[in-house]
Coordinates of C-alpha atoms in Angstrom, one line a residue:
M1 CA 3.8 37.5 51.5
I2 CA 5.4 40.6 50.0
N3 CA 8.8 39.7 51.4
S4 CA 8.7 36.1 50.1
F5 CA 8.0 37.2 46.5
P6 CA 11.5 38.8 45.9
R7 CA 13.1 35.6 47.4
F8 CA 11.1 33.5 45.0
L9 CA 12.3 35.7 42.1
G10 CA 15.9 35.4 43.3
A11 CA 15.7 31.6 43.5
L12 CA 14.1 31.5 40.0
A13 CA 16.9 33.6 38.6
L14 CA 19.6 31.3 40.2
L15 CA 17.9 28.2 38.7
A16 CA 17.8 29.9 35.3
M17 CA 21.5 30.8 35.4
A18 CA 22.3 27.2 36.5
A19 CA 20.4 25.8 33.5
C20 CA 22.3 28.2 31.1
N21 CA 25.6 26.7 32.3
Q22 CA 24.4 23.2 31.5
T23 CA 23.8 24.0 27.8
G24 CA 27.3 25.3 27.1
T25 CA 29.8 23.3 25.1
N26 CA 32.6 21.4 26.8
S27 CA 35.4 20.6 24.5
A28 CA 36.3 17.5 26.7
T29 CA 33.1 15.8 25.9
Q30 CA 33.0 16.4 22.1
S31 CA 35.1 14.4 19.7
A32 CA 36.5 15.2 16.3
P33 CA 34.1 15.3 13.3
K34 CA 33.3 11.8 12.0
T35 CA 32.2 10.5 8.6
D36 CA 30.0 7.5 7.7
P37 CA 32.4 4.8 6.4
A38 CA 29.8 3.5 4.0
T39 CA 28.9 6.8 2.3
G40 CA 31.8 9.1 3.3
Q41 CA 29.2 11.8 4.3
P42 CA 29.8 13.7 7.6
V43 CA 27.9 12.5 10.6
I44 CA 26.1 14.9 12.9
A45 CA 28.3 15.5 16.0
G46 CA 27.1 14.3 19.3
P47 CA 28.4 12.7 22.5
D48 CA 30.3 9.5 22.2
L49 CA 28.2 6.8 23.8
T50 CA 29.8 3.8 25.4
G51 CA 28.4 0.9 27.4
T52 CA 25.0 -0.7 27.0
A53 CA 21.5 0.4 27.7
P54 CA 20.2 -0.2 31.2
R55 CA 18.4 -3.4 31.9
T56 CA 15.4 -4.1 34.1
P57 CA 16.7 -5.4 37.4
G58 CA 16.3 -9.1 37.8
K59 CA 15.2 -9.7 34.2
V60 CA 17.4 -12.2 32.3
V61 CA 17.2 -12.1 28.5
S62 CA 18.8 -14.8 26.4
A63 CA 18.4 -16.1 22.9
S64 CA 16.2 -18.9 24.1
T65 CA 13.8 -16.5 26.0
I66 CA 13.3 -13.9 23.3
G67 CA 9.8 -14.1 22.1
A68 CA 8.9 -17.1 24.2
S69 CA 5.8 -15.6 25.7
A70 CA 4.4 -14.8 22.2
A71 CA 5.3 -18.2 20.7
Q72 CA 2.5 -20.6 19.8
T73 CA 2.7 -24.1 18.6
V74 CA 1.3 -25.3 15.3
A75 CA -1.2 -27.5 17.2
N76 CA -2.4 -24.4 19.1
L77 CA -2.9 -22.5 15.8
D78 CA -4.7 -25.3 14.0
T79 CA -8.3 -25.0 15.3
T80 CA -10.0 -27.1 12.6
T81 CA -12.2 -30.0 13.8
R82 CA -11.9 -33.6 12.8
T83 CA -15.0 -33.2 10.6
E84 CA -13.5 -30.3 8.7
K85 CA -10.3 -32.3 8.2
A86 CA -12.2 -35.3 7.0
E87 CA -14.2 -33.1 4.5
A88 CA -10.9 -31.5 3.3
A89 CA -9.3 -34.9 2.8
A90 CA -12.3 -36.5 1.0
P91 CA -11.0 -37.5 -2.4
K92 CA -12.4 -35.5 -5.3
T93 CA -11.5 -35.7 -9.0
G94 CA -12.3 -33.5 -11.9
G95 CA -12.9 -29.8 -11.7
Q96 CA -11.5 -27.2 -14.0
R97 CA -7.8 -26.8 -13.7
L98 CA -7.1 -23.1 -13.0
G99 CA -3.3 -23.3 -13.1
T100 CA -0.3 -23.6 -10.8
T101 CA 0.8 -21.1 -8.2
V102 CA 3.7 -20.8 -5.8
A103 CA 2.2 -21.0 -2.3
S104 CA 3.2 -19.7 1.1
L105 CA 1.7 -19.9 4.5
G106 CA -1.1 -17.5 4.9
D107 CA -2.4 -16.0 8.2
P108 CA -2.1 -18.9 10.7
S109 CA -4.7 -17.4 13.0
Q110 CA -7.3 -17.6 10.2
A111 CA -9.1 -20.9 10.7
G112 CA -10.3 -23.4 8.0
F113 CA -9.1 -24.8 4.8
W114 CA -8.6 -22.0 2.3
M115 CA -6.3 -20.6 -0.4
K116 CA -6.1 -16.9 -1.3
T117 CA -5.1 -16.8 -4.9
P118 CA -5.1 -14.5 -7.9
L119 CA -6.4 -17.5 -10.0
V120 CA -10.0 -16.8 -9.0
Q121 CA -12.2 -13.7 -9.3
S122 CA -14.8 -14.8 -6.7
E123 CA -15.0 -17.2 -3.7
T124 CA -15.6 -20.8 -4.8
N125 CA -14.9 -24.3 -3.7
G126 CA -11.8 -25.9 -5.1
R127 CA -9.0 -28.3 -4.6
I128 CA -5.3 -27.9 -4.4
V129 CA -2.8 -30.6 -5.2
N130 CA 0.9 -30.9 -4.3
P131 CA 2.4 -32.6 -7.3
A132 CA 5.5 -33.5 -5.3
T133 CA 3.5 -35.8 -3.0
G134 CA 0.3 -36.3 -4.8
K135 CA -1.6 -35.2 -1.7
S136 CA -4.6 -32.9 -2.1
A137 CA -7.0 -30.8 0.0
N138 CA -10.4 -29.4 -0.7
V139 CA -10.4 -25.7 0.1
Q140 CA -12.3 -22.5 -0.2
L141 CA -10.6 -20.5 -3.0
I142 CA -10.6 -16.8 -2.1
P143 CA -9.6 -14.0 -4.6
L144 CA -6.2 -12.3 -4.0
G145 CA -5.3 -9.2 -5.9
G146 CA -2.4 -9.3 -8.3
P147 CA -1.5 -10.9 -11.6
A148 CA -2.4 -14.6 -12.2
S149 CA 1.3 -15.4 -12.1
G150 CA 1.5 -14.0 -8.5
G151 CA 1.8 -16.2 -5.5
S152 CA -0.9 -17.5 -3.3
Q153 CA -1.4 -17.9 0.5
V154 CA -2.6 -21.2 2.0
S155 CA -4.1 -21.9 5.4
L156 CA -2.0 -23.8 8.0
P157 CA -4.2 -26.9 8.1
A158 CA -4.3 -27.1 4.3
L159 CA -0.5 -27.0 4.0
Q160 CA -0.2 -29.7 6.7
M161 CA -2.6 -31.9 4.8
L162 CA -0.5 -31.5 1.6
G163 CA 2.6 -32.6 3.5
V164 CA 4.3 -29.2 3.0
S165 CA 6.7 -27.7 5.5
L166 CA 5.4 -24.4 6.7
T167 CA 8.5 -22.6 5.5
D168 CA 8.5 -24.1 2.0
L169 CA 7.3 -22.3 -1.1
P170 CA 5.8 -25.2 -3.1
T171 CA 4.2 -25.0 -6.5
L172 CA 0.6 -26.3 -6.2
E173 CA -2.0 -27.2 -8.8
V174 CA -5.3 -25.4 -8.3
Y175 CA -8.7 -26.7 -9.4
S176 CA -12.2 -25.2 -9.1
G177 CA -15.3 -27.2 -8.3

């Protein structure tokens, strides 16, 4: 055991010297100083990288497969029942007009007929109308922070009932009651 210890120290010293040689600079691998063309500021020197990142063997990635496993259809996200849809579509008139708001699609995974809007201070039943189509939906109005002139978020089934594309930003009329 005593004889093997000096051998171990010798091998450790050789490894340490080899590691020191790896950290030295090699003028062949470094390029001239570079500047950022957008700002004119110097860029930190480093090795010039060429080629592409390694890929997982056998895996093919194309524009048509990116995000395919996470994609869901509108039908899959709309979990409302026929009864809920009938209640939301039941014609109502009257109610207090709260104003108009620019609406966008809210969280599509949140079920039901609702609108998050800064036009209300507490949850209440209400109705939203798309003046472009005349279609309306009975919804739960949920407070949303921000000024009254701020935008609102609408549930997926409510937007569908109003005949609004999920990527549009329609101006909707909001009524309480």
